[in-house]
Amino acid sequence: MKLSAEQKERVEELLAQMTLEEKIGQMNLESPSIVGGFDVPFEELIEMMTDGRLSKEEFQKIMSTAQRDYHEDDIRAGMVGAMMADDPRKNNELQKIAVEESRLGIPMLTGFDVIHGLRTVYPIAIAEAGTFDPELFERTAHLAARESRAHGINWNFAPMIDVARDSRWGRVSEGPGEDPYLGSTFARAKIRGLQSDTSDTADYVAACLKHYVAYGACESGRDYNTTSMSVSQLHNVYLPTFKAAVEEGAATAMAAFNDLNGVPCTVNPYTLRTILKDLYGLPGFVVSDANGIKECVAHGIAEDEKDAGCQAVNAGLDMDMGTHIYKDHLKQAVEDGRVSMDVLDDAVRRILSVKMWLGLFENPYVPEDVIRLYEQSGLPEADVQTAREAAEKSIVLLKNENGILPLSRGQKISLVGTLAADAKEVCGAWAMSWKEEDCVSILDGLKKSGADLAYYPCGGPEGELNEEEIRRACADSDVIVAVVGELCSMSGEASSKADITLPGKQRELLEKLLASGKPVVTVLMNGRPLALGWEAEHLPVIVEAWHLGIEMGNAVANVLFGDVNPSGKLASSFPSVSGQCPMYYNHPSTGRPGSNSKFTSRYLDAPHEALYPFGHGLSYTTFAYEELHVEEQSDCLHVNVSVKNTGDHTGTETVQLYMQDVTASLVRPVKELRGFAKVELQPGEEKRVELTLKKAEMGFYDNQGQYVKEDGLFRIYVGGNSRDCLCEEIRVKF
Ligand code: GLC
C-alpha cells in the first residue's frame, strides 16, 4: 500500500475539516445487529447452536429471516468508518448514505472474512500451504479479492498468518501451519494477490493481517488462552509472517485476543507501536478483533470499558470492532486529556489513507452490471478451475501400501461415511458465503468421474453406526473408500479439542470395514492435524483431503483414480496421540535428544517424534535424492542435489532445504526450512535441483530482539520431508 503525494495531501485536507465526533466515527466498525425474528438475544442463539439446543440448519433458517439494524442513522451522522457485510446491493445502499448524506461524504470500508474465498471457496489455508506453491497462493488470493470487490467488500480480514504448533487449537485450520519460513512465503504471496493489482479498483482489496500476534501459541491449544514466550521466540517464530507481509505492503492488521507476556495484544504498545508501526512500518491501521477492547476488562488490565478504550487507542489500536467503546467514550477521554488529539489524528489519518489508496473516494460503489454478472451467470469458470487445481494440489498422500491407489474405474467401489455425501462440509470452518449448489461432495465427484460405486452412509463424526449399511458396503465391493474426519464446526474459532483422534465412532467403523478383508482407502476430511497412531498402524491407505472448498469432490476423484498424481505436503506435523501436542519439527535439540534410551526427552507411552512430519507427502511414484553439494559464496550458499523419479508415474516433488545452526549463543532448532523447489519428473527422469540459501537468512533473533548471524558450523539438509534428508556440513563466515 503506497499513497501518492496528491493522495496524502487530500487525506490531510480532509482530516483538517473533521470534527472530533467525525474523527471518532472513522474509528468505529459496525456490523449489522440482529434485532428480531426470534425471541432470544443473538448471543443466546449462538450458545444454543453451540450446545446443540439448536441445529446449524435451524440457526441458519432463523438468520435468513431475522431483521437487522444496519445503523443507517449513525452512517448518516458520519459515525461509521467501516461496515461488515457481504451483500453487494445492501453495501451499495449503505455506502450511498455515507457518501451522499453525511457531512463530509467519506466512504466506508466494507470488511468481511474472506479467508480462502468468498463464494468460490478454495482449500483451507493449512491445506493450501502444503502445496508449497507461492504462485498458487497469490492466484487464489487475487481471485478472492476480485470476487470480494464484486460483492462490495473492499477489505478482507485475511490472510490469517498465525504460526501454530499445537493442533488441539481449532484455528490451526485457518493458518499456514507450523513453519515461519513457509508461513512468510504464504503471507507475502497472499498480500501480492489481495493488494497488488491496483490498476483497477475491481481487482484488489485492503488486506488485514491476523491475528497480531502469537495467537497460535495459546497455552494448551485452548482458544483465547494466555501466551507467554521469550523475546527471541516471539521474533523467530511468531513475528516473521507479519514482518514479511508488511514488507510486501500489507495495509492493515487485526489485534489478537490473547494476552502476550501479560499484556493483551489489543492494548500492547510494544507489539502495536514499537514493532508493527515503528519498526516494520505498517502503512495503514490496526483494528481490534471482535469485542477485543471490551475483553480487556475481563483480562484484568482495564478497570472499565472507558479505561480499556483509552489504553487501546494510546497503544496504537486504531479501529474498534463491535464494542462501540470508541464511539461512546473517546470524546470524553480527549476532553479529559487521557487521549491526545495527535493520537486520534494518527489513527484517523491511517484509516483515511487506506480508503484513499483503495480508490473509494472515486469508486465507492459496485457497478450494477458486475452485481448482475454474479447473480445471473454464477461463478466465473476460471475461478472454479483454479479452485479445483488448488484442491488437487493440496491433497496429501500419507500412506499407500501395496499400491492400492490409484484405483481403476473398473473396480466396484463401496463409498462409506456421511461426510462423503455432505456438500455442506467441504468449505471448512471460516467460509460463510458459499452456496450449496456450487459445492461438489466426494460422492458427487466420484459419480461424475464415472466410478462404479454404491454409497453407504454407515456413520460419521457424530452419532451411531449403521451395521446393516456396513455389512452391505463390505459385501458388494472390490474396494471400500471410507471418508472420515471432522465436521467443519469441529475446527476453526472456539473449537479447541483435547482429544484430536477421529471423533465419534469412526475408528470403530474403520475396524469393521478392515475386518471384511477388502482393501480400504481412507480419505480424511478435517481441519486440523489428527492423532492417527492407530490408523497409521492398521490402515493400508490414508489420503489427507482436508476441507478443500467447492471443488473438493472433483479433486478427490481425480486423485483417487490417478488422473492427478498427489503432490501435496504437510504444513503441520501429525502426532500419533493427542498428548504429544504441541508437535513440530523445528524444535531445539535439548541436552538429551529424544530416542529409545530411557533418560532422554521421550514418553513412556508414546513416540517422541511426529507420526507424519512437516513436509511429508507421498506420490504414486517414488523419488531418490543423491549427490548433495553445498558451496559457499560471498552472500549465500549454493545447494544442489540430484532428484530422480524411480517409479512409473510422472510426478511432482517438493524438494525441501533445511539448515541447522549447530552451535550458537542461543540453542537453535535441529532444522529450519530455508528454501524449497517443485520439480516435475517423468518416470526414470533425473534432474539436478538448485537451491540458494542467503546468508542474510541464516541468523536468528536474540533476547534483545536483535538479528544476529554467528560464524560457525552449519548442517544443510535436503529431502522430500523434514525427516528423511541428505546432509552436508559446512563452516560459514558472515
Ligand atoms: C472473529 C475472529 C476474526 C474475524 C472477526 C470478524 O472473532 O477472531 O478472525 O475476522 O471475528 O468476523
XYZ file of C-alpha atoms and ligand atoms in Angstrom:
746
model
C 0.000 0.000 0.000
C 1.589 3.282 -1.146
C -0.127 6.714 -1.461
C 0.832 9.368 -3.983
C 1.783 12.836 -2.726
C -1.558 14.089 -4.019
C -3.443 11.402 -2.123
C -1.541 12.225 1.081
C -2.453 15.871 0.652
C -6.140 15.021 0.216
C -6.039 12.996 3.425
C -4.594 15.947 5.340
C -7.149 18.346 3.875
C -9.979 16.037 4.865
C -8.576 15.496 8.354
C -8.378 19.253 8.892
C -12.107 19.609 8.186
C -13.228 16.874 10.562
C -14.883 17.473 13.905
C -13.854 15.417 16.936
C -17.045 13.361 16.573
C -16.393 12.670 12.887
C -12.829 11.560 13.658
C -14.120 9.134 16.276
C -16.730 7.946 13.788
C -13.998 6.791 11.412
C -12.623 4.612 14.226
C -15.886 2.743 14.611
C -16.518 -0.549 12.760
C -20.170 -1.617 12.767
C -21.728 -4.914 11.827
C -25.447 -5.395 11.162
C -27.114 -6.004 14.513
C -29.598 -8.844 14.630
C -32.677 -7.223 16.143
C -35.602 -9.501 15.588
C -37.164 -12.572 14.085
C -36.900 -14.660 17.264
C -37.425 -14.198 20.974
C -33.915 -14.650 22.387
C -30.839 -12.378 22.122
C -28.420 -13.156 19.282
C -25.683 -14.191 21.734
C -28.111 -16.716 23.255
C -28.803 -18.104 19.794
C -25.086 -18.693 19.302
C -24.928 -20.504 22.661
C -27.975 -22.590 21.707
C -26.261 -23.652 18.492
C -23.011 -24.341 20.293
C -24.578 -26.576 22.943
C -26.796 -28.349 20.458
C -30.166 -26.928 21.530
C -30.319 -25.521 18.001
C -29.133 -27.285 14.849
C -26.999 -25.448 12.308
C -29.873 -25.646 9.838
C -32.387 -24.179 12.326
C -29.868 -21.425 13.174
C -29.325 -20.576 9.510
C -33.087 -20.537 8.896
C -33.518 -18.041 11.749
C -30.636 -15.924 10.434
C -32.186 -15.784 6.990
C -35.430 -14.362 8.355
C -34.014 -12.184 11.145
C -34.363 -8.419 10.957
C -31.111 -6.483 11.014
C -30.224 -2.970 12.069
C -27.648 -1.561 9.617
C -27.138 1.614 11.688
C -28.225 3.909 8.862
C -28.634 6.920 11.181
C -25.095 6.541 12.534
C -23.764 6.256 8.987
C -25.661 9.420 8.050
C -24.109 11.176 11.085
C -20.608 10.149 9.954
C -20.191 7.812 12.955
C -19.397 4.628 10.982
C -15.968 4.328 9.379
C -16.414 0.709 8.318
C -19.156 -1.874 7.961
C -19.142 -5.699 7.808
C -21.483 -7.126 5.144
C -21.231 -9.280 2.010
C -24.363 -8.358 0.063
C -23.425 -6.058 -2.846
C -26.797 -4.321 -3.117
C -27.008 -3.675 0.617
C -23.388 -2.478 0.585
C -24.162 -0.007 -2.219
C -27.229 1.215 -0.365
C -25.315 1.849 2.867
C -22.348 3.361 1.026
C -24.712 5.774 -0.717
C -25.861 7.068 2.675
C -22.237 7.602 3.770
C -21.196 9.303 0.530
C -24.279 11.354 -0.259
C -25.906 12.066 3.106
C -23.083 12.516 5.651
C -21.488 15.961 6.029
C -18.092 15.108 4.523
C -19.192 12.191 2.343
C -16.370 9.915 3.476
C -16.965 6.421 2.010
C -16.942 3.413 4.317
C -14.656 0.440 4.257
C -16.616 -2.788 3.953
C -14.796 -5.620 5.654
C -15.531 -9.349 5.618
C -13.908 -12.662 6.485
C -12.774 -13.783 3.056
C -10.027 -16.075 4.266
C -9.910 -18.621 1.474
C -12.534 -17.360 -0.937
C -15.981 -15.764 -0.705
C -18.471 -17.764 -2.813
C -15.732 -19.503 -4.788
C -14.122 -21.264 -1.837
C -10.560 -22.591 -2.104
C -8.833 -25.049 0.261
C -8.406 -24.026 3.890
C -5.028 -22.405 4.483
C -3.346 -25.321 6.236
C -4.121 -27.395 3.141
C -3.137 -24.807 0.532
C 0.104 -24.033 2.370
C 1.005 -27.688 1.814
C 1.165 -27.098 -1.928
C 4.373 -25.123 -1.312
C 3.265 -23.098 -4.345
C 3.563 -19.298 -3.940
C 2.153 -18.653 -7.418
C -0.981 -20.569 -6.446
C -1.214 -18.788 -3.074
C -1.175 -15.483 -4.941
C -3.617 -16.543 -7.643
C -6.334 -17.754 -5.259
C -5.942 -14.567 -3.232
C -6.251 -12.390 -6.335
C -9.416 -14.181 -7.465
C -10.842 -13.857 -3.955
C -10.066 -10.130 -3.985
C -11.846 -9.657 -7.298
C -14.877 -11.630 -6.128
C -14.909 -9.648 -2.879
C -14.898 -6.311 -4.692
C -17.751 -7.534 -6.905
C -19.736 -8.045 -3.703
C -18.936 -4.623 -2.309
C -16.247 -5.924 0.053
C -13.061 -3.796 -0.159
C -11.289 -5.033 2.979
C -10.619 -8.741 3.558
C -9.942 -9.926 7.100
C -7.160 -12.023 5.609
C -4.606 -13.543 5.410
C -4.635 -15.352 8.717
C -0.911 -15.902 9.232
C -0.659 -17.241 12.753
C 2.076 -19.857 13.017
C 0.636 -22.703 15.117
C 2.346 -25.719 16.620
C -0.492 -27.169 18.688
C -3.192 -28.956 16.707
C -5.547 -29.009 19.687
C -6.181 -25.372 18.697
C -9.073 -25.304 16.229
C -7.723 -22.308 14.334
C -4.688 -24.212 13.102
C -7.027 -24.879 10.155
C -7.045 -21.224 9.138
C -3.312 -20.580 9.002
C -0.220 -21.672 7.054
C 0.991 -24.286 9.548
C 3.938 -24.613 11.920
C 6.809 -23.130 9.988
C 7.731 -19.416 9.939
C 9.533 -19.634 6.559
C 6.672 -21.343 4.711
C 4.252 -19.075 6.579
C 6.180 -15.982 5.482
C 6.244 -17.154 1.875
C 2.484 -17.742 2.125
C 1.947 -14.307 3.704
C 3.912 -12.445 1.016
C 2.074 -14.230 -1.782
C -1.330 -13.547 -0.208
C -0.552 -9.818 0.066
C 0.550 -9.728 -3.569
C -2.659 -11.489 -4.556
C -5.012 -9.399 -2.432
C -3.388 -5.979 -2.893
C -1.027 -5.851 -5.794
C -3.026 -5.140 -8.931
C -4.006 -1.544 -8.147
C -4.508 -0.683 -11.808
C -8.209 -1.437 -11.407
C -10.226 -0.863 -8.250
C -12.178 -4.022 -9.093
C -9.055 -6.102 -8.650
C -7.733 -5.513 -5.146
C -8.749 -5.076 -1.555
C -7.015 -3.987 1.616
C -5.574 -6.999 3.396
C -5.801 -7.421 7.164
C -3.027 -9.430 8.824
C -4.326 -11.557 11.642
C -4.168 -12.230 14.441
C -1.448 -9.963 15.602
C 0.354 -11.594 17.430
C 1.256 -15.103 18.685
C -2.401 -16.160 18.943
C -1.327 -19.620 17.775
C 0.796 -20.046 20.893
C -2.258 -20.151 23.182
C -1.404 -22.332 26.155
C -2.665 -25.941 25.931
C -4.041 -25.223 22.485
C -7.060 -23.683 24.153
C -8.515 -20.827 22.131
C -8.234 -17.283 23.564
C -5.816 -18.605 26.232
C -2.761 -16.808 27.529
C 0.546 -16.775 25.646
C 3.997 -16.205 27.046
C 7.405 -16.556 25.450
C 10.875 -15.109 25.214
C 11.612 -12.111 23.036
C 13.729 -14.366 20.808
C 10.902 -16.865 20.318
C 8.442 -14.073 19.511
C 10.804 -12.713 16.854
C 11.980 -16.070 15.493
C 8.647 -17.912 15.347
C 5.533 -15.700 15.600
C 6.513 -12.305 14.138
C 8.198 -13.372 10.858
C 4.957 -13.851 8.898
C 3.762 -10.375 9.909
C 7.144 -8.796 9.144
C 7.123 -10.406 5.702
C 3.560 -9.299 4.985
C 4.234 -5.670 5.964
C 7.364 -5.718 3.775
C 5.060 -6.822 0.950
C 2.853 -3.777 1.581
C 0.018 -5.081 3.759
C -2.398 -2.265 4.574
C -3.970 -3.255 7.886
C -3.734 -5.697 10.779
C -6.065 -7.135 13.390
C -5.055 -7.343 17.045
C -5.302 -10.798 18.570
C -7.485 -11.703 21.544
C -4.693 -13.189 23.645
C -2.533 -11.548 26.227
C 1.174 -11.792 25.388
C 3.587 -11.881 28.333
C 0.880 -10.302 30.469
C -0.273 -7.542 28.120
C -3.307 -8.180 25.860
C -2.436 -7.628 22.190
C -5.300 -5.117 21.963
C -3.545 -2.725 24.348
C 0.093 -3.695 23.780
C 2.209 -0.667 22.773
C 5.347 -2.820 22.321
C 3.814 -5.025 19.651
C 1.464 -2.442 18.114
C 3.572 0.701 18.030
C 7.211 -0.257 18.645
C 7.249 -3.281 16.349
C 4.351 -3.197 13.889
C 4.143 0.537 13.175
C 7.576 1.932 14.005
C 9.934 -0.970 13.236
C 8.014 -2.708 10.438
C 6.261 0.433 9.109
C 2.644 -0.719 8.762
C 1.227 1.985 6.464
C -2.445 1.557 7.407
C -4.287 0.863 10.614
C -4.907 -1.775 13.264
C -8.425 -2.963 14.064
C -9.394 -4.861 17.183
C -10.748 -8.370 16.856
C -14.420 -8.721 17.765
C -15.057 -7.223 21.237
C -11.299 -7.243 21.878
C -11.296 -3.839 23.554
C -14.159 -4.757 25.881
C -12.432 -8.030 26.776
C -9.545 -6.086 28.310
C -11.756 -5.637 31.357
C -12.088 -9.422 31.664
C -8.335 -9.739 31.070
C -7.924 -7.641 34.187
C -5.849 -4.935 32.533
C -8.594 -2.272 32.446
C -10.937 -1.115 35.203
C -13.828 -0.441 32.852
C -14.661 -0.042 29.163
C -13.583 3.603 29.063
C -10.212 2.672 30.577
C -9.896 -0.152 28.037
C -10.663 2.253 25.204
C -8.054 4.775 26.362
C -5.394 2.094 26.764
C -6.196 0.660 23.341
C -6.063 3.872 21.323
C -2.928 5.032 23.158
C -1.280 1.665 22.452
C -1.901 2.049 18.709
C -5.225 0.265 18.207
C -6.905 2.494 15.599
C -10.358 0.982 14.982
C -12.887 -0.627 17.310
C -14.682 -3.735 16.020
C -18.045 -4.265 17.558
C -17.977 -2.730 21.058
C -18.889 0.996 20.479
C -16.345 1.847 23.194
C -14.569 4.349 20.981
C -17.886 5.835 19.844
C -19.190 6.110 23.430
C -16.075 7.183 25.355
C -13.293 8.701 23.226
C -14.804 12.201 23.054
C -14.808 12.469 26.840
C -11.366 10.864 27.019
C -9.943 13.556 24.712
C -11.685 16.320 26.657
C -10.295 14.824 29.895
C -6.804 14.780 28.372
C -6.479 10.958 28.648
C -6.117 10.715 24.882
C -4.294 13.370 22.836
C -5.641 14.755 19.579
C -2.335 13.715 17.951
C -3.046 10.074 18.832
C -6.548 10.392 17.408
C -5.323 12.140 14.253
C -2.743 9.419 13.651
C -5.442 6.749 13.851
C -7.843 8.631 11.565
C -5.061 9.500 9.100
C -4.241 5.805 8.797
C -7.880 4.886 8.190
C -8.430 7.644 5.613
C -5.185 6.647 3.864
C -6.439 3.101 3.300
C -9.707 4.437 1.866
C -7.804 6.829 -0.395
C -5.470 4.069 -1.584
C -8.451 1.815 -2.342
C -9.914 4.490 -4.620
C -13.146 4.584 -2.624
C -13.497 8.355 -2.964
C -13.648 7.915 -6.747
C -15.345 4.493 -6.934
C -17.358 3.842 -3.772
C -19.976 1.538 -5.343
C -20.164 -1.871 -7.033
C -21.262 -1.331 -10.638
C -24.730 -2.734 -11.287
C -23.557 -4.806 -14.266
C -20.957 -6.521 -12.061
C -23.588 -7.394 -9.485
C -25.858 -8.807 -12.190
C -22.981 -10.830 -13.653
C -22.637 -12.842 -10.445
C -26.378 -13.042 -9.926
C -27.100 -14.333 -13.404
C -24.100 -16.305 -14.609
C -22.801 -17.816 -11.373
C -19.164 -18.363 -10.590
C -16.536 -17.481 -13.213
C -15.321 -20.756 -14.784
C -11.671 -19.692 -14.437
C -12.191 -19.312 -10.692
C -13.792 -22.748 -10.408
C -10.931 -24.320 -12.348
C -8.427 -22.648 -10.025
C -10.409 -23.943 -7.059
C -10.125 -27.459 -8.484
C -6.404 -27.091 -9.205
C -5.754 -25.782 -5.691
C -7.785 -28.626 -4.210
C -5.935 -31.291 -6.220
C -2.534 -29.875 -5.247
C -3.493 -29.664 -1.561
C -4.235 -33.380 -1.223
C -1.541 -35.247 0.731
C -0.968 -38.963 0.288
C 0.094 -40.042 3.778
C 0.255 -43.808 3.150
C -0.326 -46.125 0.186
C 0.525 -49.750 0.908
C 0.655 -52.327 -1.887
C -0.118 -49.664 -4.460
C -3.837 -49.876 -3.726
C -4.046 -46.371 -5.165
C -4.656 -45.248 -7.830
C -7.977 -47.027 -8.304
C -9.239 -48.128 -11.704
C -12.713 -47.219 -12.933
C -13.432 -50.884 -13.453
C -13.365 -51.559 -9.728
C -16.648 -51.814 -7.849
C -16.422 -49.233 -5.056
C -18.358 -49.005 -1.824
C -18.204 -45.381 -0.757
C -18.715 -45.075 3.012
C -19.167 -42.218 5.502
C -21.698 -39.427 5.985
C -19.039 -36.803 5.196
C -18.677 -38.223 1.682
C -22.138 -37.089 0.651
C -22.354 -33.815 2.556
C -21.566 -30.935 0.191
C -22.039 -28.503 3.098
C -18.896 -29.888 4.747
C -16.338 -29.187 2.028
C -15.658 -25.479 2.642
C -14.144 -25.530 6.105
C -14.839 -23.551 9.263
C -14.314 -19.996 8.012
C -16.314 -19.738 4.797
C -19.801 -18.264 5.110
C -20.845 -17.120 1.664
C -20.705 -20.344 -0.290
C -23.817 -21.771 -1.973
C -24.502 -25.490 -1.675
C -25.261 -25.741 -5.390
C -21.617 -24.791 -6.096
C -20.144 -27.373 -3.697
C -19.087 -30.788 -5.020
C -19.164 -33.578 -2.435
C -16.847 -36.560 -2.759
C -19.875 -38.674 -3.718
C -20.757 -36.189 -6.477
C -17.171 -36.062 -7.664
C -16.765 -39.825 -7.854
C -20.078 -40.217 -9.697
C -19.136 -37.503 -12.204
C -15.795 -39.208 -12.796
C -17.517 -42.406 -13.912
C -16.865 -44.502 -10.837
C -18.786 -47.779 -10.457
C -19.917 -47.101 -6.914
C -22.598 -47.638 -4.346
C -22.908 -45.277 -1.408
C -23.487 -46.380 2.196
C -23.520 -43.626 4.892
C -22.671 -46.102 7.702
C -21.590 -43.371 10.149
C -19.713 -40.136 10.607
C -18.147 -37.695 13.077
C -21.260 -37.824 15.239
C -23.885 -40.427 16.019
C -24.161 -44.201 15.808
C -23.001 -46.681 13.177
C -25.423 -48.449 10.853
C -24.453 -52.109 10.983
C -26.617 -53.150 8.039
C -25.116 -50.493 5.792
C -21.631 -51.546 6.887
C -22.440 -55.186 6.095
C -23.677 -54.303 2.625
C -20.752 -51.949 1.954
C -18.335 -54.762 2.759
C -20.185 -57.375 0.742
C -20.836 -55.552 -2.532
C -17.433 -54.192 -3.475
C -13.923 -54.764 -4.752
C -12.616 -51.831 -2.706
C -14.007 -49.635 0.054
C -13.432 -45.879 0.102
C -14.105 -44.619 3.632
C -14.458 -40.866 4.104
C -13.973 -39.932 7.752
C -12.850 -36.893 9.676
C -14.311 -33.772 11.253
C -17.327 -31.581 10.628
C -16.333 -28.038 9.701
C -17.685 -26.940 13.070
C -15.069 -29.106 14.817
C -12.242 -26.788 13.788
C -11.867 -23.037 13.412
C -12.615 -20.479 16.116
C -13.702 -21.627 19.574
C -13.125 -25.264 18.525
C -10.136 -26.434 20.546
C -10.089 -30.142 21.350
C -8.169 -32.055 23.999
C -8.586 -35.286 22.020
C -7.656 -34.951 18.349
C -8.264 -38.537 17.316
C -11.058 -39.251 14.827
C -14.273 -38.085 16.524
C -17.325 -40.242 17.159
C -17.290 -43.940 16.232
C -15.291 -43.541 13.033
C -12.382 -45.632 14.223
C -14.835 -48.416 15.079
C -16.294 -48.013 11.593
C -12.832 -48.404 10.060
C -12.192 -51.509 12.163
C -15.381 -53.106 10.848
C -14.501 -52.238 7.275
C -10.975 -53.656 7.686
C -12.452 -56.871 9.099
C -14.074 -57.502 5.731
C -10.651 -58.211 4.240
C -11.425 -55.840 1.368
C -8.876 -53.116 0.540
C -9.854 -49.942 2.427
C -8.905 -46.487 1.137
C -9.339 -43.924 3.912
C -9.915 -40.313 2.876
C -9.702 -37.737 5.685
C -11.838 -34.572 5.707
C -10.585 -32.480 8.608
C -9.466 -29.010 9.591
C -6.516 -29.870 11.844
C -3.775 -32.498 12.016
C -5.293 -35.541 13.741
C -3.676 -38.063 16.085
C -3.539 -41.054 13.736
C -1.415 -43.599 15.577
C -3.996 -46.399 15.312
C -4.937 -45.528 11.754
C -1.318 -45.490 10.566
C -0.790 -48.928 12.097
C -3.916 -50.589 10.696
C -4.980 -48.780 7.509
C -3.236 -49.576 4.204
C -4.078 -46.243 2.562
C -4.590 -42.782 4.088
C -5.305 -39.701 1.962
C -5.368 -36.316 3.733
C -8.004 -34.267 1.902
C -8.688 -31.529 4.473
C -11.588 -29.182 3.642
C -10.737 -28.370 0.044
C -13.503 -25.929 -0.889
C -16.192 -26.062 -3.539
C -14.280 -28.390 -5.890
C -13.379 -30.970 -3.239
C -15.283 -33.856 -4.778
C -13.804 -33.437 -8.231
C -10.285 -33.103 -6.835
C -10.546 -36.198 -4.651
C -11.943 -38.249 -7.534
C -9.155 -37.129 -9.869
C -6.529 -38.131 -7.325
C -8.106 -41.458 -6.345
C -8.277 -42.529 -9.992
C -4.776 -41.292 -10.731
C -5.837 -38.612 -13.231
C -3.858 -36.385 -10.877
C -0.787 -37.659 -9.071
C -0.904 -36.301 -5.476
C 1.882 -33.800 -4.711
C 0.743 -32.105 -1.509
C 2.913 -31.992 1.596
C 2.118 -31.378 5.277
C 2.423 -27.822 6.534
C 1.882 -29.168 10.064
C 3.171 -32.310 11.781
C 0.726 -35.104 12.672
C 1.128 -36.776 16.096
C 0.373 -40.397 16.973
C -1.521 -39.400 20.113
C -3.038 -36.127 21.306
C -0.740 -35.982 24.305
C 2.257 -35.271 22.095
C 0.895 -31.777 21.308
C 2.419 -29.283 20.709
C 4.255 -31.205 17.986
C 6.544 -29.511 15.460
C 9.696 -30.340 13.538
C 11.732 -27.180 14.180
C 12.343 -27.833 17.877
C 15.556 -27.397 19.859
C 17.750 -30.448 20.356
C 17.631 -30.398 24.211
C 20.569 -31.837 26.149
C 19.046 -35.304 25.809
C 17.528 -35.568 22.331
C 14.613 -37.979 22.285
C 15.494 -41.571 21.499
C 14.620 -45.064 22.705
C 17.015 -44.709 25.620
C 15.289 -44.166 28.907
C 16.942 -40.982 30.087
C 16.174 -38.894 27.034
C 13.429 -36.426 26.063
C 10.692 -39.018 25.344
C 7.441 -40.558 26.614
C 6.913 -43.902 28.250
C 3.625 -44.364 26.397
C 4.007 -42.638 23.047
C 6.605 -41.922 20.375
C 8.640 -38.750 20.847
C 8.611 -37.946 17.140
C 5.782 -36.977 14.801
C 3.860 -39.761 13.118
C 3.924 -37.784 9.862
C 6.444 -34.921 9.950
C 6.249 -31.458 8.466
C 6.891 -31.657 4.706
C 5.716 -35.284 4.405
C 3.655 -36.303 1.396
C 3.881 -39.335 -0.916
C 3.269 -39.691 -4.620
C 2.138 -42.536 -6.901
C 5.745 -42.617 -7.952
C 8.934 -42.532 -5.882
C 11.856 -40.127 -5.807
C 15.516 -40.719 -4.969
C 17.892 -37.994 -3.738
C 21.638 -38.233 -4.410
C 24.836 -36.156 -4.576
C 24.101 -33.196 -2.342
C 26.617 -30.395 -2.868
C 26.934 -27.185 -0.828
C 29.201 -24.346 -1.946
C 29.788 -21.097 -0.044
C 29.626 -17.832 -1.956
C 30.143 -14.349 -0.568
C 26.460 -13.762 0.284
C 24.857 -17.195 0.045
C 25.251 -20.951 -0.085
C 24.626 -22.637 -3.407
C 22.991 -26.010 -2.812
C 22.323 -28.597 -5.484
C 21.085 -32.140 -5.376
C 20.130 -34.857 -7.833
C 16.494 -35.969 -7.748
C 15.354 -38.982 -9.751
C 11.886 -40.365 -10.450
C 12.384 -44.041 -9.661
C 8.762 -45.078 -10.214
C 6.386 -45.422 -13.142
C 4.204 -42.323 -12.831
C 5.060 -38.757 -13.757
C 5.133 -36.859 -10.522
C 5.924 -33.509 -8.899
C 8.205 -33.431 -5.872
C 8.745 -30.534 -3.461
C 12.453 -30.536 -2.710
C 12.985 -29.004 0.718
C 16.088 -27.255 2.066
C 16.663 -27.075 5.816
C 19.513 -25.661 7.851
C 20.813 -26.183 11.378
C 22.968 -23.692 13.221
C 24.829 -26.362 15.165
C 26.372 -24.185 17.884
C 25.134 -20.665 18.679
C 24.746 -18.220 21.540
C 21.134 -19.440 21.905
C 20.026 -23.035 21.315
C 18.666 -23.279 17.798
C 16.197 -25.736 16.169
C 17.507 -29.033 14.834
C 16.152 -27.975 11.450
C 14.721 -24.817 9.941
C 13.155 -24.645 6.481
C 15.071 -22.164 4.336
C 14.017 -22.987 0.799
C 12.070 -25.312 -1.475
C 11.601 -26.027 -5.148
C 8.983 -28.043 -7.010
C 10.188 -30.317 -9.784
C 8.148 -32.465 -12.174
C 9.855 -35.643 -13.360
C 8.844 -38.282 -15.888
C 9.428 -41.935 -14.908
C 13.178 -42.523 -14.852
C 13.984 -38.852 -15.318
C 16.696 -37.260 -13.143
C 17.383 -33.555 -12.588
C 19.820 -31.517 -10.568
C 17.835 -29.119 -8.440
C 19.473 -25.820 -7.487
C 18.586 -24.034 -4.266
C 20.074 -20.874 -2.764
C 20.350 -20.130 0.915
C 21.011 -16.434 1.514
C 23.445 -15.772 4.355
C 21.088 -12.985 5.417
C 18.583 -15.712 6.313
C 20.957 -17.836 8.363
C 20.772 -15.813 11.561
C 18.285 -15.563 14.418
C 16.857 -13.004 16.835
C 18.382 -12.850 20.283
C 16.582 -11.899 23.502
C 17.170 -8.237 22.824
C 15.247 -8.565 19.578
C 18.429 -8.131 17.553
C 19.058 -10.255 14.459
C 22.461 -11.927 14.769
C 24.484 -14.089 12.389
C 27.241 -16.072 14.078
C 30.158 -17.728 12.258
C 30.360 -21.452 12.765
C 29.295 -24.929 11.761
C 26.027 -25.398 9.873
C 24.318 -28.539 8.651
C 22.437 -28.313 5.374
C 19.653 -30.845 4.857
C 17.768 -31.577 1.621
C 14.921 -34.031 1.166
C 11.280 -34.670 0.410
C 10.231 -34.028 4.024
C 11.751 -32.644 7.232
C 12.952 -36.032 8.454
C 14.465 -38.054 5.597
C 17.210 -35.803 4.253
C 20.706 -35.864 2.814
C 23.073 -33.764 4.913
C 26.280 -31.815 4.386
C 28.214 -29.824 6.982
C 29.866 -26.509 6.226
C 31.646 -23.848 8.251
C 30.279 -20.422 7.391
C 31.778 -16.993 7.879
C 29.410 -13.995 7.680
C -13.630 -13.323 14.900
C -12.268 -13.788 14.519
C -11.612 -12.968 13.437
C -12.656 -12.416 12.492
C -13.557 -11.486 13.273
C -14.650 -10.870 12.385
O -13.846 -13.421 16.258
O -11.330 -13.959 15.573
O -10.663 -13.805 12.765
O -12.027 -11.703 11.421
O -14.165 -12.138 14.371
O -15.542 -11.852 11.969
